[in-house]
Short mmCIF file of C-alpha atoms in Angstrom, two decimals:
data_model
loop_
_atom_site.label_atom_id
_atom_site.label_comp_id
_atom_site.label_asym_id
_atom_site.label_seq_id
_atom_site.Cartn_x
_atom_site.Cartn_y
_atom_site.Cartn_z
CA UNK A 1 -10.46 20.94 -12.30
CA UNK A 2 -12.52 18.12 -14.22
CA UNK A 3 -15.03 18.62 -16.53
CA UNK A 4 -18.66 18.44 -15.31
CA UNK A 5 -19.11 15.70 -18.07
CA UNK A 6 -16.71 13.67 -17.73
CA UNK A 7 -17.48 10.02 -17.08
CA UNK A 8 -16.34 8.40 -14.46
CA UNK A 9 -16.88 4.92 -12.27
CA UNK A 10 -15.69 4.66 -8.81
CA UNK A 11 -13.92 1.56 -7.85
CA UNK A 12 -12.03 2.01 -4.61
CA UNK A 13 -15.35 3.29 -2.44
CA UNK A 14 -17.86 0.70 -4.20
CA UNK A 15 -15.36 -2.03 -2.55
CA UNK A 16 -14.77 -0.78 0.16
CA UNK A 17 -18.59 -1.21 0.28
CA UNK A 18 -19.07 -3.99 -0.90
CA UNK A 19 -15.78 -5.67 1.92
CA UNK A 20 -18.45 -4.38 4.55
CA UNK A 21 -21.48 -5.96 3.36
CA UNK A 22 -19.96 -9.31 2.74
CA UNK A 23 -18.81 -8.81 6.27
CA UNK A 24 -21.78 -8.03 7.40
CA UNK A 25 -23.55 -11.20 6.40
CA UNK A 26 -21.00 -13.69 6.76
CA UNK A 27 -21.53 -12.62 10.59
CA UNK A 28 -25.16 -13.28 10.23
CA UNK A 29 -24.19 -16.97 9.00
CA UNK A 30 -25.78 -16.58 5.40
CA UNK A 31 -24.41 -17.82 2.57
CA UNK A 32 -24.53 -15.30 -0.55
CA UNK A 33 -27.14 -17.77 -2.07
CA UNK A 34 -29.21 -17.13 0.72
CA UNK A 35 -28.82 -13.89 1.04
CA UNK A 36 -29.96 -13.84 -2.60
CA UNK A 37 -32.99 -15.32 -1.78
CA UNK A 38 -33.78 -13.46 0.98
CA UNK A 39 -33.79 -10.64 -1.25
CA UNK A 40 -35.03 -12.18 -3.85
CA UNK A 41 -32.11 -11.00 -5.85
CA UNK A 42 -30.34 -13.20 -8.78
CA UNK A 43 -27.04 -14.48 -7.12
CA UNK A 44 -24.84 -12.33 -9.70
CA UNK A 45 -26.27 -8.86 -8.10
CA UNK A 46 -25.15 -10.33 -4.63
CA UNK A 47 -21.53 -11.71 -5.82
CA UNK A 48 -20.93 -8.18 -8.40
CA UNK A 49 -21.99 -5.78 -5.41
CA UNK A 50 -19.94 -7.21 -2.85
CA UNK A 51 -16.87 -7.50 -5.13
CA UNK A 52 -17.59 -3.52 -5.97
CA UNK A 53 -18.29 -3.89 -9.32
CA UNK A 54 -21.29 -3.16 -9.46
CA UNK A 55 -23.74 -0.04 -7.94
CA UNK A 56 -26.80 -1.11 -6.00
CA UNK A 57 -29.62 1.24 -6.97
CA UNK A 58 -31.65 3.42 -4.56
CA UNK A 59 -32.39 1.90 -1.21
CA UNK A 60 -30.85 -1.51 -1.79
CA UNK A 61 -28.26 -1.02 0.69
CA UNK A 62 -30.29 -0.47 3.42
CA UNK A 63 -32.58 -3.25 2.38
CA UNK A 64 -29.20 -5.30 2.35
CA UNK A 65 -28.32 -4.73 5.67
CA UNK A 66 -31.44 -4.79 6.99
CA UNK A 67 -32.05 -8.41 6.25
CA UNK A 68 -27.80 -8.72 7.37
CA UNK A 69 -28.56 -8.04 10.83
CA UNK A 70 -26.13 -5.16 10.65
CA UNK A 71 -26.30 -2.51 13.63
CA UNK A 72 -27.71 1.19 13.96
CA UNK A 73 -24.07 2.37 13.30
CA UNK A 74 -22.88 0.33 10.40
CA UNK A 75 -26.48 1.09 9.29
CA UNK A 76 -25.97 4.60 9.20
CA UNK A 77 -22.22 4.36 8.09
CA UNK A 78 -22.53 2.53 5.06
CA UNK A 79 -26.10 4.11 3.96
CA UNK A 80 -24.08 7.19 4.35
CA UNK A 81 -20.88 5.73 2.62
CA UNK A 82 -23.41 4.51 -0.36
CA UNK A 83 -25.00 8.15 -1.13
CA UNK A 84 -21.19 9.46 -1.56
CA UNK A 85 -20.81 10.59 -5.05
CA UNK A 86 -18.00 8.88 -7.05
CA UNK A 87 -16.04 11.81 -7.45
CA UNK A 88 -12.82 10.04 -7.76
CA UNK A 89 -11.08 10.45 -4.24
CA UNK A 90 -11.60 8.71 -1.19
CA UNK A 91 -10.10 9.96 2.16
CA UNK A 92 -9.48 7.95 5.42
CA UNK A 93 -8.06 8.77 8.60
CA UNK A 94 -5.94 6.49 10.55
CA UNK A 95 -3.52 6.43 13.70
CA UNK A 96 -0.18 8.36 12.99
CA UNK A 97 2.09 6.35 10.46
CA UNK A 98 -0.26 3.37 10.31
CA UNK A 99 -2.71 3.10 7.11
CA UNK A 100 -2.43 -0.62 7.20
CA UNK A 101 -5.44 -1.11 9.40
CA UNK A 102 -7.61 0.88 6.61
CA UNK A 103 -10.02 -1.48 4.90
CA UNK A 104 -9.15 0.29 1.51
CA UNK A 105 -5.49 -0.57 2.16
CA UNK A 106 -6.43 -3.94 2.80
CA UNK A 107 -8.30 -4.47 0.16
CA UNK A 108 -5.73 -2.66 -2.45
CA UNK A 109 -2.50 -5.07 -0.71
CA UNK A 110 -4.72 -8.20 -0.96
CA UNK A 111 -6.47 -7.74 -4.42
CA UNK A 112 -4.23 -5.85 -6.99
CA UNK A 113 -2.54 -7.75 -9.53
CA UNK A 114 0.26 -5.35 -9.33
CA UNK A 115 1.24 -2.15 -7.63
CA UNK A 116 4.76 0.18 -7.69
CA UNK A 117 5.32 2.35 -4.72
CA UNK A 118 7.56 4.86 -4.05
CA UNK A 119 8.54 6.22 -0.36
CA UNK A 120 11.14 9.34 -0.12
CA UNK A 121 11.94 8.66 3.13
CA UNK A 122 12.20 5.38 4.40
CA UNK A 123 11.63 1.74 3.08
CA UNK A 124 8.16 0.90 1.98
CA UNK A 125 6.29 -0.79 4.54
CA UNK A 126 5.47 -3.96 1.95
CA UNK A 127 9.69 -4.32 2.67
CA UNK A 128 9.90 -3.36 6.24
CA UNK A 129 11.03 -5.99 9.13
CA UNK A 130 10.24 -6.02 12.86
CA UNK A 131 13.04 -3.46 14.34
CA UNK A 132 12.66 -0.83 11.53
CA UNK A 133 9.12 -0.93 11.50
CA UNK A 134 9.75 -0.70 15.63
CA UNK A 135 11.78 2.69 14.83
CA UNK A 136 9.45 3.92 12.56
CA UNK A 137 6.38 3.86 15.05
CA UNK A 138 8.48 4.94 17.50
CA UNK A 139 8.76 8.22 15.65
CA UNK A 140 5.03 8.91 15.92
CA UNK A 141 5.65 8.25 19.21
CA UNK A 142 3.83 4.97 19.81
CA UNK A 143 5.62 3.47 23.28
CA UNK A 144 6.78 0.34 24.51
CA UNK A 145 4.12 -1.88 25.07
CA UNK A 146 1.02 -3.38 23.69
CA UNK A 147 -0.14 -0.95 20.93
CA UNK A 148 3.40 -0.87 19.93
CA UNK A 149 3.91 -4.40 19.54
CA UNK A 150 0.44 -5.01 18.00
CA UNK A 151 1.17 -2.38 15.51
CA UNK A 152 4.53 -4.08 14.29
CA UNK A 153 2.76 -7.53 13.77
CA UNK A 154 -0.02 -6.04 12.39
CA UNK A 155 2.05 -4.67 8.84
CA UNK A 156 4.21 -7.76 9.57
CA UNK A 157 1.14 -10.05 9.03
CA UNK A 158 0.07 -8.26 6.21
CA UNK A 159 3.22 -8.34 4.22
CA UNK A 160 2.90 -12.17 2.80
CA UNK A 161 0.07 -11.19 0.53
CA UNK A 162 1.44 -9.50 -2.32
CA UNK A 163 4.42 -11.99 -2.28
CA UNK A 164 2.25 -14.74 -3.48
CA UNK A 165 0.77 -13.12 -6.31
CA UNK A 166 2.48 -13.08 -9.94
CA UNK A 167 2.65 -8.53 -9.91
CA UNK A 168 4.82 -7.25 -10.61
CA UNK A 169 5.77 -5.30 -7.68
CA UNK A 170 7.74 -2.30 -7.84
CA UNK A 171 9.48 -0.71 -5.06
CA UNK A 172 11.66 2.56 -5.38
CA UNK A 173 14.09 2.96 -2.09
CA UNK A 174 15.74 5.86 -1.55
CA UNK A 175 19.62 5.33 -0.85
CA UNK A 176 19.15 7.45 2.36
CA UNK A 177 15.92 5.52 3.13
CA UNK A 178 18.29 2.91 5.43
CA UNK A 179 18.70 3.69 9.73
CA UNK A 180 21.17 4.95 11.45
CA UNK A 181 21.49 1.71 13.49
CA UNK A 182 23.87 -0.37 11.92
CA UNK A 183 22.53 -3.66 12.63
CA UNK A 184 19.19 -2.83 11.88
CA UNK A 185 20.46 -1.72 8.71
CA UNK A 186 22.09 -4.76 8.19
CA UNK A 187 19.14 -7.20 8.31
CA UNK A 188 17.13 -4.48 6.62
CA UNK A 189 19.43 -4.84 3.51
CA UNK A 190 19.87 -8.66 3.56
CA UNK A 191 15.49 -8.76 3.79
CA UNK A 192 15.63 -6.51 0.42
CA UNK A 193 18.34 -8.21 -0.88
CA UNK A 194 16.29 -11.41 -0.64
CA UNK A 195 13.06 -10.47 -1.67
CA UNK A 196 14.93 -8.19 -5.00
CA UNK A 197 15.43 -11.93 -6.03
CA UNK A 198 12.20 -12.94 -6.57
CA UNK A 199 10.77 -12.64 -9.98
CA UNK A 200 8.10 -10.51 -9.35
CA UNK A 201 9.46 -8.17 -6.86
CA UNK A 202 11.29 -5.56 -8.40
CA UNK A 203 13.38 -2.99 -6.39
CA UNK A 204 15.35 -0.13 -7.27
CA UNK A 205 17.38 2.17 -5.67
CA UNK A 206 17.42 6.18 -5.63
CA UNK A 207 21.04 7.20 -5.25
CA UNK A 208 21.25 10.26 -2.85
CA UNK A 209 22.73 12.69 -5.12
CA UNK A 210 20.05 12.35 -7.93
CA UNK A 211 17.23 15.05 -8.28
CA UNK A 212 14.29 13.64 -6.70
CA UNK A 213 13.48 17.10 -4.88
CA UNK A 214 9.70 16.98 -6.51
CA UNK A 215 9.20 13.33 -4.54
CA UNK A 216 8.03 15.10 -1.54
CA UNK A 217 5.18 12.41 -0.72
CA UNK A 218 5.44 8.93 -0.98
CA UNK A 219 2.74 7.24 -2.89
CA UNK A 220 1.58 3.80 -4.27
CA UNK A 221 -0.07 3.09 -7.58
CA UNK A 222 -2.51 -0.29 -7.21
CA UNK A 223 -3.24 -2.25 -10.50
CA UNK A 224 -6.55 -4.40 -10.44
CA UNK A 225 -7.68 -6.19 -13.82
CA UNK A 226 -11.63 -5.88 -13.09
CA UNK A 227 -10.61 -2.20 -11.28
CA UNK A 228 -9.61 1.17 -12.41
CA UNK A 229 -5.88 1.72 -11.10
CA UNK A 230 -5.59 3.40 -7.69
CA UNK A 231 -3.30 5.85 -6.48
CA UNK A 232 -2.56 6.07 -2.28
CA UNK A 233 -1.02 9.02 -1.06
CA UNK A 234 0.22 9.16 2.35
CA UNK A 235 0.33 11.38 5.25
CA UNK A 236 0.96 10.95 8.59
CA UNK A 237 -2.35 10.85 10.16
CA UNK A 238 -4.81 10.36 6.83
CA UNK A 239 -4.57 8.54 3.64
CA UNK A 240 -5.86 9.55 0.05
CA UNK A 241 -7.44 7.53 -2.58
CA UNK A 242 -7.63 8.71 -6.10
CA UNK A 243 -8.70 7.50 -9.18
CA UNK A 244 -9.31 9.84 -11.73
CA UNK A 245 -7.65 9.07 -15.28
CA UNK A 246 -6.37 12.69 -14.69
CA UNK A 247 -4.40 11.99 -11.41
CA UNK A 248 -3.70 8.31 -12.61
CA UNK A 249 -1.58 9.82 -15.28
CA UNK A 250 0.25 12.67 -13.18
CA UNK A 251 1.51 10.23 -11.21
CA UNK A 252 2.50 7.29 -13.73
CA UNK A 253 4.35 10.59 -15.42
CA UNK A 254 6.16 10.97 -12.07
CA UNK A 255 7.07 6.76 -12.11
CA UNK A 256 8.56 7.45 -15.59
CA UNK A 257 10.75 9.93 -14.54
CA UNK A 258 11.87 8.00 -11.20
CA UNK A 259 12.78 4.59 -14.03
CA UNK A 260 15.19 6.80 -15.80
CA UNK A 261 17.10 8.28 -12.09
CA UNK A 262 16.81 4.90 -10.91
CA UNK A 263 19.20 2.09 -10.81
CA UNK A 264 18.34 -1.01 -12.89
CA UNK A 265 17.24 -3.95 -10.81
CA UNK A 266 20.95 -5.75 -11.24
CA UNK A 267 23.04 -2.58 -10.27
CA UNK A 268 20.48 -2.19 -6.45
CA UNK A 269 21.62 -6.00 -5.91
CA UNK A 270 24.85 -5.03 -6.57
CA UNK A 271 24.81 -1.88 -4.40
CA UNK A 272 23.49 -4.07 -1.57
CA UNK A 273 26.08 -6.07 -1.53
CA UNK A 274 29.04 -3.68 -1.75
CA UNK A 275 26.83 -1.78 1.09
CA UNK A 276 26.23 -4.84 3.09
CA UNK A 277 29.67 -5.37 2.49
CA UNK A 278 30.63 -1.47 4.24
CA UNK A 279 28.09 -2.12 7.16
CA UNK A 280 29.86 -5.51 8.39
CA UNK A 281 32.94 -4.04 8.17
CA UNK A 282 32.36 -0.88 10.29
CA UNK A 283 30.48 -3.00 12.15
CA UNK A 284 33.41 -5.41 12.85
CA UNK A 285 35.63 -1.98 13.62
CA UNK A 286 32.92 -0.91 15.68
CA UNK A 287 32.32 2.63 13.32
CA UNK A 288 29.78 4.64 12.47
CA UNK A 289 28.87 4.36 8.90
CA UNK A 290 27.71 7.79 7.29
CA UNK A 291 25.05 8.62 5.34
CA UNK A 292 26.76 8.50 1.93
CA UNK A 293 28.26 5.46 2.75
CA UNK A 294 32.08 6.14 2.53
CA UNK A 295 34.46 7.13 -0.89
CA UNK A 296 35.24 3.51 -2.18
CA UNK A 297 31.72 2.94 -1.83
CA UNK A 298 30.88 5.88 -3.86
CA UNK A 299 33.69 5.45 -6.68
CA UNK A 300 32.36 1.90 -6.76
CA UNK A 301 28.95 3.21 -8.08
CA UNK A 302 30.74 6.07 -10.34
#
């Protein structure tokens, strides 16, 4: 529970916003300057709502997209979306294991200086390539065919645009994050092994046998320099949003504790190797290759 007084500036729902409206009248074909004059609105109020920095006072928004051209609906959706109160959470749902088609997430992977992420269960989706992100889906039992296939190059797409920012990015992979298939595995490591190389793209692994029983969602922490941090929490079917400096530090408490169980960014390259190492050759004996990898591998890490 918060205190009735405490003060507190939404970010996440402002941009979200403010995403639509520039949307909104780039289809119209004005420029923000003329949309400024239209209004007869300084150019800053245009440029600072749109970015969400800023909150449009009573009525604007609908004055906005009147002169925007936008439709009944988006009328009626973003009025609505504008008279929320920022209470510090924003919730969104979207088809079963896919929130990349969410305009918040969007905005958060484009935007944010920096973000860390955490996923108990399988490889974040930042780090996934095409035939794991195929057996993902698969499990929330998309098919074969054209959603399927639009689905994987969908998060595929998306994944270039936090490599070409400065971040850091943090990802934290569980050891039993990895599938069953061995090949898929395989390419799955070399991909992290590749991107663990670049600077700014920092992964560490989880071993399987350290207590990370209280990491029972996986969950993303977003980093903006003109934004209050974000936090995205994960479910299957719905995403939340949070912001509060309350939450914020709950879960930067819970990124703490997973540094100290974590290995160090040189001892994950060095467990992909050794594992990379394990997969070719059970691949080349045509074995299975269990969970815990097998008892070199493990003395190796000891």
């Amino acid at each position: 529970m918060h205190a009735k007084d405490e003060k507190f500036t939404s970010s996440i729902k402002r941009r979200e916003l403010g995403a639509e409206l520039r949307r909104i009248r780039e289809r119209a074909g004005y420029q923000a300057a003329t949309m400024a004059s239209k209004l007869n609105w300084a150019h800053s109020s245009i440029s600072r709502l749109e970015a969400g920095i800023t909150k449009a006072k009573e009525g604007r928004v609908g004055f906005y997209l009147g002169w925007a051209k936008a439709t009944t609906a988006e009328f009626d959706r973003l009025v609505a979306l504008d008279r929320q109160p920022d209470d510090g959470y924003l919730a969104r749902l979207h088809p079963a294991g896919c929130p990349d088609g969410l305009l918040v997430v969007t905005l958060l992977d484009t935007e944010s200086d920096s973000f860390t992420t955490y996923d108990p269960r399988g490889i974040p989706r930042h780090l996934q390539i095409e035939p794991y992100i195929r057996t993902v889906l698969t499990k929330f039992r998309y098919q074969d065919g054209p959603a399927l296939d639009a689905a994987v190059q969908d998060r595929l797409d998306r994944q270039t645009s936090w490599t070409r920012r400065h971040g850091p990015f943090t990802f934290y992979i569980s050891e039993t994050a990895l599938p069953a298939n061995l090949a898929v595995a395989h390419e799955q490591l070399v991909h992290l092994s590749i991107l663990s190389s670049l600077p700014h793209c920092h992964v560490r692994l989880v071993l399987a046998g350290d207590s990370t029983a209280e990491f029972c969602t996986g969950f993303t922490l977003y980093r903006h320099d003109e934004h209050p941090p974000v936090l995205h929490l994960q479910a299957p079917t719905a995403s939340l949003f949070l912001e509060r400096p309350g939450d914020i530090a709950f879960y930067e408490s819970q990124l703490e504790h997973l540094a100290n169980l974590a290995l160090s960014r040189r001892e994950t390259r060095e467990w992909f190797t050794r594992t990379l190492a394990d997969i070719e050759r059970h691949l080349e004996q045509d074995q299975p290759l269990t969970q815990g990898r097998d008892e070199a591998s493990l003395e190796a890490r000891e």
